[in-house]
PDB file of C-alpha atoms and ligand atoms in Angstrom:
ATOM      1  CA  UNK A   1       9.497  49.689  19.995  1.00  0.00           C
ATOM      2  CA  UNK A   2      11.614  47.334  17.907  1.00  0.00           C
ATOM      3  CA  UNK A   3      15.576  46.199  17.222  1.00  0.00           C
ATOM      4  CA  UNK A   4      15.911  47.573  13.451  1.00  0.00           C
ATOM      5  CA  UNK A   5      18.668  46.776  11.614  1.00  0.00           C
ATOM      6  CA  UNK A   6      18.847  48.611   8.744  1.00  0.00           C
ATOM      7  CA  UNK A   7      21.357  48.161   5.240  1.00  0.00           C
ATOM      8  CA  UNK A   8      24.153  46.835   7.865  1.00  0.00           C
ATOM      9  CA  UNK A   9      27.423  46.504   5.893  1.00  0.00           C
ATOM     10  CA  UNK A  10      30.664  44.962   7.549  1.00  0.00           C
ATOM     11  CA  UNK A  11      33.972  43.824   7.169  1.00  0.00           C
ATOM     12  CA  UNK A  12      36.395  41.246   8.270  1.00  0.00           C
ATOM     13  CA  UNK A  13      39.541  42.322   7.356  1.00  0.00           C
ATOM     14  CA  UNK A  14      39.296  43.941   3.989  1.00  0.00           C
ATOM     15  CA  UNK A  15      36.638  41.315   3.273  1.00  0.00           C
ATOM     16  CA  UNK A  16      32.520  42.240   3.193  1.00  0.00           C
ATOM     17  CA  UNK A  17      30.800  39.567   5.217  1.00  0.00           C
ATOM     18  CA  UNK A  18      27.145  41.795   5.964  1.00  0.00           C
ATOM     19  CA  UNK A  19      26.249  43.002   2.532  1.00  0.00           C
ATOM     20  CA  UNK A  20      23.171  44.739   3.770  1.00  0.00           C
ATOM     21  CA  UNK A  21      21.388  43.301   6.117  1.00  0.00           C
ATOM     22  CA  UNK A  22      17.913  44.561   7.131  1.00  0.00           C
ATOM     23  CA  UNK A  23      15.871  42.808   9.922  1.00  0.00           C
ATOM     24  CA  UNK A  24      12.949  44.396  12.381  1.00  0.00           C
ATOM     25  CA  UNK A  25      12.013  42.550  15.343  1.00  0.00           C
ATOM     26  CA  UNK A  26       9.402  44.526  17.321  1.00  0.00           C
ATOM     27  CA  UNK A  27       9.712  44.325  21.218  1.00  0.00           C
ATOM     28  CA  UNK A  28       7.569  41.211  22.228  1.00  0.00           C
ATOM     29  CA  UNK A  29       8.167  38.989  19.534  1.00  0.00           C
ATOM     30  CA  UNK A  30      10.691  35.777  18.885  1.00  0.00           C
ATOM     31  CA  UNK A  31      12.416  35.827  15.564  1.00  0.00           C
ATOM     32  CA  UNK A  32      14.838  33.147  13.870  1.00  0.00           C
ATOM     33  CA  UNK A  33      17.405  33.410  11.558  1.00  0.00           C
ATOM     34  CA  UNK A  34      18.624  30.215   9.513  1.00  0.00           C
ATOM     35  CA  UNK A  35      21.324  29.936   7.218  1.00  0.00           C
ATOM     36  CA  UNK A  36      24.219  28.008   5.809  1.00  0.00           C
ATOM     37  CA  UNK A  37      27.528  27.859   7.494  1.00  0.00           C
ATOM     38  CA  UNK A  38      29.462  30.746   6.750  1.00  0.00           C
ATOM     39  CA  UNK A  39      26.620  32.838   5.916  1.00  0.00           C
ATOM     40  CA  UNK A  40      27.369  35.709   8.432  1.00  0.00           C
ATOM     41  CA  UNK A  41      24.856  35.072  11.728  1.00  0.00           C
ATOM     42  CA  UNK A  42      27.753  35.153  14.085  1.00  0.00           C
ATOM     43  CA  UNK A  43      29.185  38.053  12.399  1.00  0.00           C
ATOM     44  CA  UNK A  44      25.635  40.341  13.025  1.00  0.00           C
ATOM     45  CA  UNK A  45      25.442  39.122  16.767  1.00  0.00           C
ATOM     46  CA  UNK A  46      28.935  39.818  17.243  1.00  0.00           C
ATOM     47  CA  UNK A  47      28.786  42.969  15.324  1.00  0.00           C
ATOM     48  CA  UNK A  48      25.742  44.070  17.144  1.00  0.00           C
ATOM     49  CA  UNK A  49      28.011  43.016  20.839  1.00  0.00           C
ATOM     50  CA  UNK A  50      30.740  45.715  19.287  1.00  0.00           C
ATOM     51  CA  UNK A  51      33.209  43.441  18.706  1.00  0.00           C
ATOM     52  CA  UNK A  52      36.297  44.719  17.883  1.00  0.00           C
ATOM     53  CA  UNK A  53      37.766  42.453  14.917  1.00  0.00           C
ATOM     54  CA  UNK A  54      34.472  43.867  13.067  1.00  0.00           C
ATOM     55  CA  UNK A  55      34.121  46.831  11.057  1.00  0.00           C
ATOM     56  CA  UNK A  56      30.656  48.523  10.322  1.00  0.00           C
ATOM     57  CA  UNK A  57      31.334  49.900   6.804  1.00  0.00           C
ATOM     58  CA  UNK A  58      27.100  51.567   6.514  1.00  0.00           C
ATOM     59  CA  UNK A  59      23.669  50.608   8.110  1.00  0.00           C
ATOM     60  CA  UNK A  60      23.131  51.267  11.783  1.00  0.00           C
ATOM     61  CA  UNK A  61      21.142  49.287  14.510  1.00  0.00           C
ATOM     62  CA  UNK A  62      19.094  51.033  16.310  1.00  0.00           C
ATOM     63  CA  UNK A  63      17.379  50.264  20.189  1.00  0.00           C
ATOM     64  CA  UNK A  64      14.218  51.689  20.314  1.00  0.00           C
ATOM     65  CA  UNK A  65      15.303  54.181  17.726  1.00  0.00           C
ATOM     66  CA  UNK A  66      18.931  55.023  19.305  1.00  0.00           C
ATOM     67  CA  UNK A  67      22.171  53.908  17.404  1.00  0.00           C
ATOM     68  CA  UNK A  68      23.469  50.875  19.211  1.00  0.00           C
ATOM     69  CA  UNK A  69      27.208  51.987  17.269  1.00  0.00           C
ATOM     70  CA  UNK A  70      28.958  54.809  19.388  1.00  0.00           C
ATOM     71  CA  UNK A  71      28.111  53.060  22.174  1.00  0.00           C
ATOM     72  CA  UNK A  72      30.780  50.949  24.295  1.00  0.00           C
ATOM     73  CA  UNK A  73      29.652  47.605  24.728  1.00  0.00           C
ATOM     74  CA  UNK A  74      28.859  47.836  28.269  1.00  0.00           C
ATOM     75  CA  UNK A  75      26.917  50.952  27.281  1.00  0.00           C
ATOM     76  CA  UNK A  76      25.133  48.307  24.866  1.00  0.00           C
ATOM     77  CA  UNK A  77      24.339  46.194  27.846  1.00  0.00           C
ATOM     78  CA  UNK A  78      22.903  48.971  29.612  1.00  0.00           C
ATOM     79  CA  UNK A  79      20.555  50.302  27.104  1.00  0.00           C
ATOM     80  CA  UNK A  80      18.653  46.662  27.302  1.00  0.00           C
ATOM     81  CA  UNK A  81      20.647  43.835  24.634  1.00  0.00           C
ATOM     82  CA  UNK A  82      21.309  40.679  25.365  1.00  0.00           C
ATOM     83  CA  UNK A  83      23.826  38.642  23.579  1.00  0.00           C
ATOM     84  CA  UNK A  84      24.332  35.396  24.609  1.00  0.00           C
ATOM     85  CA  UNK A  85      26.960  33.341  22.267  1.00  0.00           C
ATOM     86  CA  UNK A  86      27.890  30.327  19.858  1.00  0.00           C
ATOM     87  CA  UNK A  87      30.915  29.965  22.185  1.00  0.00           C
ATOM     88  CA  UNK A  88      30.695  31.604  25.735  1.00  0.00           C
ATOM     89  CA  UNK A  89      33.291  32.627  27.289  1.00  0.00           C
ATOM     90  CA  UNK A  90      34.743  31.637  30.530  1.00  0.00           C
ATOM     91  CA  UNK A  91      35.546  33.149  33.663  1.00  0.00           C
ATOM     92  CA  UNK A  92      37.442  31.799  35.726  1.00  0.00           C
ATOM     93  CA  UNK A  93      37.253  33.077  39.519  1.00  0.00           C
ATOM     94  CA  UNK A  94      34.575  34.759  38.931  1.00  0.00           C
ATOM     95  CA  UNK A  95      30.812  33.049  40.263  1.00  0.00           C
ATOM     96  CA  UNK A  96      27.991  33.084  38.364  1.00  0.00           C
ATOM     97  CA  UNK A  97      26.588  35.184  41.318  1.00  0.00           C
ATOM     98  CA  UNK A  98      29.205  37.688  41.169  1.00  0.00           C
ATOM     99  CA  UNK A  99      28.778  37.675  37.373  1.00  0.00           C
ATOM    100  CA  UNK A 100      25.339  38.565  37.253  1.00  0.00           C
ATOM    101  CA  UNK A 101      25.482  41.159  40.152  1.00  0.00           C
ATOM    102  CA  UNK A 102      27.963  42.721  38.312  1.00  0.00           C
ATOM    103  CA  UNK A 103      25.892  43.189  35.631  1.00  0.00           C
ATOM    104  CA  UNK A 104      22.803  44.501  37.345  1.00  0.00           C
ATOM    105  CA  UNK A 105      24.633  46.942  39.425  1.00  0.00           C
ATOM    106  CA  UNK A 106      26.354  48.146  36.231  1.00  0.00           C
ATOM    107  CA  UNK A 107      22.787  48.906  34.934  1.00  0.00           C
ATOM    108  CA  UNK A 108      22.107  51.272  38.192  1.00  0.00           C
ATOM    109  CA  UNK A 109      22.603  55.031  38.508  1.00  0.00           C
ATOM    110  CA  UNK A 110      25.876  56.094  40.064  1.00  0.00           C
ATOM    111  CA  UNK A 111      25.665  55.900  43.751  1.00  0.00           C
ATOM    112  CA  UNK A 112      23.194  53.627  44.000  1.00  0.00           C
ATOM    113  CA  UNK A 113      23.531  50.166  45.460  1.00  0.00           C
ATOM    114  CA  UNK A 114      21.862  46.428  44.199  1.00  0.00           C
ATOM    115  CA  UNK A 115      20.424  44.979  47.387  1.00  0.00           C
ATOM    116  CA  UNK A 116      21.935  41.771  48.412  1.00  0.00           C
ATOM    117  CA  UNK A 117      19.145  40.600  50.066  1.00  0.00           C
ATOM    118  CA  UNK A 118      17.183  40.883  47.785  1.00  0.00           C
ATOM    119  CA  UNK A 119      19.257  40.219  44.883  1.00  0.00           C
ATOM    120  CA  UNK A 120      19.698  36.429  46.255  1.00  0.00           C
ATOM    121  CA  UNK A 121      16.180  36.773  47.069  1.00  0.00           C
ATOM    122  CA  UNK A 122      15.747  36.810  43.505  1.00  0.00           C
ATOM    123  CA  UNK A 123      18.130  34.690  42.002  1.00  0.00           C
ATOM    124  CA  UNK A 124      17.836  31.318  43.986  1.00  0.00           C
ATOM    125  CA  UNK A 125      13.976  31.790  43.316  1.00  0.00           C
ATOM    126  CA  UNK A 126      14.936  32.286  38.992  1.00  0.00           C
ATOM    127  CA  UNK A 127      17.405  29.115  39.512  1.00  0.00           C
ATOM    128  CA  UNK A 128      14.459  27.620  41.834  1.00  0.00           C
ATOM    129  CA  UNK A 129      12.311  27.669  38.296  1.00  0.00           C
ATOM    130  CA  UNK A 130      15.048  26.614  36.326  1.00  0.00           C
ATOM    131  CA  UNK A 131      15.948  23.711  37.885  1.00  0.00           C
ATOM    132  CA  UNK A 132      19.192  24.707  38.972  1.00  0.00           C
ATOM    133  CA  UNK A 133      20.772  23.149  42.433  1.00  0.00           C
ATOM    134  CA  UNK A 134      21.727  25.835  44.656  1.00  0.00           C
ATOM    135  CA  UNK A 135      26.017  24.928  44.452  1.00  0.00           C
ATOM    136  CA  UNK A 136      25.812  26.334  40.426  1.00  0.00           C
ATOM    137  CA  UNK A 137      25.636  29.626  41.970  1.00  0.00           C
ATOM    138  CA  UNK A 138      29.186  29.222  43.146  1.00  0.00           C
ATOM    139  CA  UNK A 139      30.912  27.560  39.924  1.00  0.00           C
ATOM    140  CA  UNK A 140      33.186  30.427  38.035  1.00  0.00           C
ATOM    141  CA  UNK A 141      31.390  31.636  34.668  1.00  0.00           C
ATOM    142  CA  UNK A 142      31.429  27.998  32.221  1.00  0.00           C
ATOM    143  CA  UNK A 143      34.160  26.784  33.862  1.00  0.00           C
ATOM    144  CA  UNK A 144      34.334  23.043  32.682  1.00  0.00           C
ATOM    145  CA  UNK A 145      30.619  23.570  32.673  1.00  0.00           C
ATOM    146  CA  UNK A 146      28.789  20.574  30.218  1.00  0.00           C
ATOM    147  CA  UNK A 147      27.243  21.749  27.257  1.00  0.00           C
ATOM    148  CA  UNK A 148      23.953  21.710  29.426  1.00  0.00           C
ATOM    149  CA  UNK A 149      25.476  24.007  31.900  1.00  0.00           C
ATOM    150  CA  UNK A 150      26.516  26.745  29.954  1.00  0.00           C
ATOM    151  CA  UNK A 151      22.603  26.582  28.562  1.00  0.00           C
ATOM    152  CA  UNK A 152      21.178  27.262  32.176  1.00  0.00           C
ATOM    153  CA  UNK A 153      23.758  29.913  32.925  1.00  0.00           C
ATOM    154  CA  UNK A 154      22.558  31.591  29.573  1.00  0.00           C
ATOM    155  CA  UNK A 155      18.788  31.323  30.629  1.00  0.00           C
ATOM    156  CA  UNK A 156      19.580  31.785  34.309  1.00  0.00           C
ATOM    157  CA  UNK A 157      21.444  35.615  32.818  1.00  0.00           C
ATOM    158  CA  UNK A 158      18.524  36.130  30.892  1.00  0.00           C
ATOM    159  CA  UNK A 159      15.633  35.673  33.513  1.00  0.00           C
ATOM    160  CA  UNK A 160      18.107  37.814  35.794  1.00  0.00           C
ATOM    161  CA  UNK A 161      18.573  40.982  33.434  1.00  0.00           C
ATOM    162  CA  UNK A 162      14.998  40.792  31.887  1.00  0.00           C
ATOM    163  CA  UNK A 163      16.816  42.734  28.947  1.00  0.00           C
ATOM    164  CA  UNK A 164      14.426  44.243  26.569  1.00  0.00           C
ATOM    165  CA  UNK A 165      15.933  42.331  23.465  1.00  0.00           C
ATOM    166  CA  UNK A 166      17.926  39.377  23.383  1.00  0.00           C
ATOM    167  CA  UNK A 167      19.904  38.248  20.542  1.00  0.00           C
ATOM    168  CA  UNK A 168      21.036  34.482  21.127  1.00  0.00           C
ATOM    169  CA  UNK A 169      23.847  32.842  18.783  1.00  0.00           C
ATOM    170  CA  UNK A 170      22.745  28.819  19.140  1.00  0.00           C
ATOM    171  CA  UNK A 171      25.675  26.722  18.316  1.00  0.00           C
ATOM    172  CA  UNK A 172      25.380  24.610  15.017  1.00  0.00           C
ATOM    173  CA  UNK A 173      26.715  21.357  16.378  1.00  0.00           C
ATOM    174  CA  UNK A 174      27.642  19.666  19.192  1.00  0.00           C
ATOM    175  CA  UNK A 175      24.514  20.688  21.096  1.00  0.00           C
ATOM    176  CA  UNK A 176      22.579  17.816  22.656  1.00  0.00           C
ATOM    177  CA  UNK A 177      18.924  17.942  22.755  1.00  0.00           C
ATOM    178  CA  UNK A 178      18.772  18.647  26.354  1.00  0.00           C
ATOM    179  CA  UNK A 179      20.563  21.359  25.996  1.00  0.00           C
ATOM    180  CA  UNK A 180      18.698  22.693  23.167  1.00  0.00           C
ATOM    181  CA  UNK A 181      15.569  22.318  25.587  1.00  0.00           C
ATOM    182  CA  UNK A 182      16.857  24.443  28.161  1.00  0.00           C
ATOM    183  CA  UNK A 183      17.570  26.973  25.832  1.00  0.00           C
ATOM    184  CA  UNK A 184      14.168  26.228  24.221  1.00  0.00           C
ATOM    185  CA  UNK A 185      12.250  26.400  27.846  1.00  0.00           C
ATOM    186  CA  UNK A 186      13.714  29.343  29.180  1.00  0.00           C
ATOM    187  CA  UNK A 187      13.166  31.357  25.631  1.00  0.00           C
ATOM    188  CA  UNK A 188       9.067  30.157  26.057  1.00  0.00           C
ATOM    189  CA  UNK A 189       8.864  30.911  29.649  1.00  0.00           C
ATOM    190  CA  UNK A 190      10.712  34.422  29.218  1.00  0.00           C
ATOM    191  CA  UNK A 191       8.691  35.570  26.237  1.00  0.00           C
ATOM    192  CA  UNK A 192       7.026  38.481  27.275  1.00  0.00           C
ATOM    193  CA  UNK A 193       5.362  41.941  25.386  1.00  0.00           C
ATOM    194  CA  UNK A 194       8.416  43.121  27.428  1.00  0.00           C
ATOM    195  CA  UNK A 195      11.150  41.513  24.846  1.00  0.00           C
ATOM    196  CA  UNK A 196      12.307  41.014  22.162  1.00  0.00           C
ATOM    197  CA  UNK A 197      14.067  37.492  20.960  1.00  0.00           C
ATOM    198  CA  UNK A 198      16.995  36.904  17.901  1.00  0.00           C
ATOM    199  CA  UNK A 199      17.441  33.239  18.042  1.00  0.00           C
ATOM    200  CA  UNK A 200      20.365  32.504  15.285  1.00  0.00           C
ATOM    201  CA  UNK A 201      20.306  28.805  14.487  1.00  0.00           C
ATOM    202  CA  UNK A 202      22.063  26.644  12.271  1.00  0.00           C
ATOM    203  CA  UNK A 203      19.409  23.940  13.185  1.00  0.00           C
ATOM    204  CA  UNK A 204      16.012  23.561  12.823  1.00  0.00           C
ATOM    205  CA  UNK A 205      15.456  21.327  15.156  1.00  0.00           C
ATOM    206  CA  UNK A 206      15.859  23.955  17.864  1.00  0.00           C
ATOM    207  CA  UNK A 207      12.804  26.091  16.075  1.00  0.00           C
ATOM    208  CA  UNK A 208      10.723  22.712  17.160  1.00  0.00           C
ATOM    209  CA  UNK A 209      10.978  23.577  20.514  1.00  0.00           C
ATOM    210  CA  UNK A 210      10.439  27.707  19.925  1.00  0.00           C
ATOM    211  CA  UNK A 211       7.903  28.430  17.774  1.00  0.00           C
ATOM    212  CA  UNK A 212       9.237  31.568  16.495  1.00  0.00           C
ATOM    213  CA  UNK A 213       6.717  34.485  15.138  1.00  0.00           C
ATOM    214  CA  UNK A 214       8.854  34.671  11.817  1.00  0.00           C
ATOM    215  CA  UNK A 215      11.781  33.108  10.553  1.00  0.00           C
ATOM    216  CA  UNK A 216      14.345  35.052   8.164  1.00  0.00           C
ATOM    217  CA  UNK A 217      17.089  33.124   5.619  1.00  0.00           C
ATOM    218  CA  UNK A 218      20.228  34.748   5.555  1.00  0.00           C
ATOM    219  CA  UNK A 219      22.463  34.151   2.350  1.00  0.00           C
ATOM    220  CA  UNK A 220      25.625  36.052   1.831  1.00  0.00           C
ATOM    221  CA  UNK A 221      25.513  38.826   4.672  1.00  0.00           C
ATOM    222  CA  UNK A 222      21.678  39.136   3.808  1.00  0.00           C
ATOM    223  CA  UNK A 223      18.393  38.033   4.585  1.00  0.00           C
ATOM    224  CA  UNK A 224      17.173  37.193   1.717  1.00  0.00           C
ATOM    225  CA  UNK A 225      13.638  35.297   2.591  1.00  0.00           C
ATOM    226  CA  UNK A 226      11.726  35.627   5.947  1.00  0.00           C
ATOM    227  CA  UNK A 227       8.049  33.939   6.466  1.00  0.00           C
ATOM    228  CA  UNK A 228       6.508  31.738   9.170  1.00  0.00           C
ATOM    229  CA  UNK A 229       7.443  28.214  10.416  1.00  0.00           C
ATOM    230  CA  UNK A 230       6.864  26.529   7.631  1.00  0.00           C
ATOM    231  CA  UNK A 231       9.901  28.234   6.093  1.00  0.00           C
ATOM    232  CA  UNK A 232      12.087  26.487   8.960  1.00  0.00           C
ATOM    233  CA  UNK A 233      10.493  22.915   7.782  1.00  0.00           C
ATOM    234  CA  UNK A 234      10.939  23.450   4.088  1.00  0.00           C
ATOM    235  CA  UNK A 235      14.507  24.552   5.163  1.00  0.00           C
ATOM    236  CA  UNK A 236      15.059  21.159   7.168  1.00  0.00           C
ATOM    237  CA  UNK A 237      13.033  19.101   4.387  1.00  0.00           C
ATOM    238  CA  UNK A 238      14.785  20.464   1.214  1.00  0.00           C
ATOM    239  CA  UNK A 239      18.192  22.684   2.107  1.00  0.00           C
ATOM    240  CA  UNK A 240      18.779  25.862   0.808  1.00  0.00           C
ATOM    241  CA  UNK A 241      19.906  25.095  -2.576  1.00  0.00           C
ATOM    242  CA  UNK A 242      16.006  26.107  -3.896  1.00  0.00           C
ATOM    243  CA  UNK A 243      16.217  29.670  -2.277  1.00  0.00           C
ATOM    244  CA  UNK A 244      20.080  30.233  -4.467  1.00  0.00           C
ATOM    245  CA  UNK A 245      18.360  29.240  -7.232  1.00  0.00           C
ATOM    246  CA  UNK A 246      14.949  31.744  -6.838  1.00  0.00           C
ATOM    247  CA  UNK A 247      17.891  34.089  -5.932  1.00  0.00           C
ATOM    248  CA  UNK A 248      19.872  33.652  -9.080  1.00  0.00           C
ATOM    249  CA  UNK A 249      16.634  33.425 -11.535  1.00  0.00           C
ATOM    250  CA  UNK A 250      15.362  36.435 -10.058  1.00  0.00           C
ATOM    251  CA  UNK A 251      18.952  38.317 -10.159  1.00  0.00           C
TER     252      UNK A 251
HETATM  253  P1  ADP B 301      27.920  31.685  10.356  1.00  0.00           P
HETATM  254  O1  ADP B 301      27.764  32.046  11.800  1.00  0.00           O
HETATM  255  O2  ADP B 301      26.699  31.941   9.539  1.00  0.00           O
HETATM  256  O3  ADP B 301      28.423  30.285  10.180  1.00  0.00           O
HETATM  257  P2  ADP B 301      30.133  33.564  10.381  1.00  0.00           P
HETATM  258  O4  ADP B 301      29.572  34.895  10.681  1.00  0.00           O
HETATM  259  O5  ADP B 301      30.801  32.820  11.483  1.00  0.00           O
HETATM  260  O6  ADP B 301      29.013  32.660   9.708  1.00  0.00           O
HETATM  261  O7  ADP B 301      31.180  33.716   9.190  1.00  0.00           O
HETATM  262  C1  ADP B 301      30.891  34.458   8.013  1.00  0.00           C
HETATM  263  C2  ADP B 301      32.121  34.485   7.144  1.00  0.00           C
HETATM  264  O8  ADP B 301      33.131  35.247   7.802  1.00  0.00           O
HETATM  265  C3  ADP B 301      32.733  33.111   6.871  1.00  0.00           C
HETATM  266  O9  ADP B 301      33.160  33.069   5.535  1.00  0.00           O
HETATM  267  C4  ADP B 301      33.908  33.052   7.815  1.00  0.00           C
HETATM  268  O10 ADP B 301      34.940  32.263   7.273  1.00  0.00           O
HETATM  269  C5  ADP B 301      34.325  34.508   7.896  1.00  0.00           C
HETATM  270  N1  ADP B 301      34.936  34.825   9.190  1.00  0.00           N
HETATM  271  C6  ADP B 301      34.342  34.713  10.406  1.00  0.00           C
HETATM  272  N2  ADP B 301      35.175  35.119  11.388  1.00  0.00           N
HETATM  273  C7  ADP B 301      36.342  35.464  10.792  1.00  0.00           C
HETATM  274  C8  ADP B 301      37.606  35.961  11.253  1.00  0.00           C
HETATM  275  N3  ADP B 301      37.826  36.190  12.545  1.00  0.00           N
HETATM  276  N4  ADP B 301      38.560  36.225  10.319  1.00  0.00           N
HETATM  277  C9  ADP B 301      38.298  36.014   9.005  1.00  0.00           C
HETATM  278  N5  ADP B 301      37.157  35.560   8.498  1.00  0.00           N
HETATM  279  C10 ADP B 301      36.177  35.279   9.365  1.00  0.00           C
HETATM  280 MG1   MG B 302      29.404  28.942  11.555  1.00  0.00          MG
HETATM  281 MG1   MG B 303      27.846  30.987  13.576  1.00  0.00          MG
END
């Protein structure tokens, strides 16, 4: 059982920004990406969400061994990703509560009702474990949320939907610590043989706080080198010129 994305190609325009991209991440394990700015991990997240801007020009991703393209991105949702991203959006007048109900009941067979019992049942005791006072629940989707916020509305989504992979687009700046915490805590207390993790950082300092299984280095709409933590601390010590260079000598 893995997310396999295999010789992914894709376009912005008329320009190539994924120049054949292949990544595995088997269910139960927490992988990184790292790269420069600019060098396409919002593009695969958001091509993998079915964004429309984004063309897929070859390569598929496949869910368990289904093509995730051909499939609307509600469809997407429903056959177990996650996306969480660099900028969420926001909803106004609609509650976190409503939000996520919305979402599990879209993930039920026709005809067939989420208990609401139960549901809240369920949710005050995931927001219980977070942290999370009670009055969040009824706050519209980020809504003037704090940085912070829109973390434990992330986490709070993901402990709700127990999706079996989860692709997560961590913003490159403006993050504080805290927030990178949350998003650090709830990744380590939802990692389960049950799913699979795509954290996409800009920063290693995140990857202090999630040890990740393996971390990939994406150059160019590829990943070019992937190895163990290490390869996130050489990253932070010494940049990325080194791996352009192995890339060029080696080209
Ligand atoms: P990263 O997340 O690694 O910083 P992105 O995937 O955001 O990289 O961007 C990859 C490349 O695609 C960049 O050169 C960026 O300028 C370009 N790009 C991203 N979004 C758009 C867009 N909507 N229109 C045109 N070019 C874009
Ligand atoms: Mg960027
Ligand atoms: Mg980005």
């Amino acid at each position: 059982m893995s997310l396999e994305i295999k010789d992914l190609h894709a376009n912005i325009g008329d320009r190539e920004i994924l120049k054949g991209l292949n990544l595995t991440i088997p269910k139960g394990e927490v992988h990184a990406i790292m790269g420069k700015n600019g060098s396409g991990k919002s593009t695969l997240a958001k091509v993998m969400a079915g964004h429309p801007s984004y063309e897929v020009t070859g390569g598929d991703v496949l869910l368990d061994g289904s093509s995730l393209f051909g499939l609307e991105p509600d469809q997407r949702a429903r056959a177990g990703l996650f996306l969480a991203f660099q900028y969420p959006m926001e909803i106004p007048g609609v509650t976190i509560a409503n939000f996520i109900r919305a979402a599990l009941q879209a993930r039920l067979p026709e005809g067939e009702e989420l208990e609401a019992v139960e549901y809240y049942k369920n949710l005050y005791a995931q927001m219980d474990a977070l942290k999370m006072p009670r009055t969040f629940t009824s706050r519209s989707v980020n809504d003037g949320f704090s940085g912070g916020e829109k973390k434990r509305c992330e986490v709070l989504q993901l402990a709700m939907l127990k999706p079996a992979y989860a692709v997560l687009d961590e913003t490159d700046s403006g993050l504080d610590i805290d927030a990178l915490k949350i998003v650090a805590e709830g990744v380590n207390t939802l990692r389960s043989p049950d799913t699979g993790f795509l954290v996409i950082t800009h920063y290693q300092r995140l990857l202090n706080y999630i040890v990740p299984d393996v971390v990939h280095v994406m150059v160019d709409g590829r990943i070019v080198r992937s190895g163990g933590k290490d390869l996130a601390l050489k990253l932070e010590a010494e940049g990325y010129d080194w791996i352009e260079k192995e890339l060029l000598a080696t080209a």
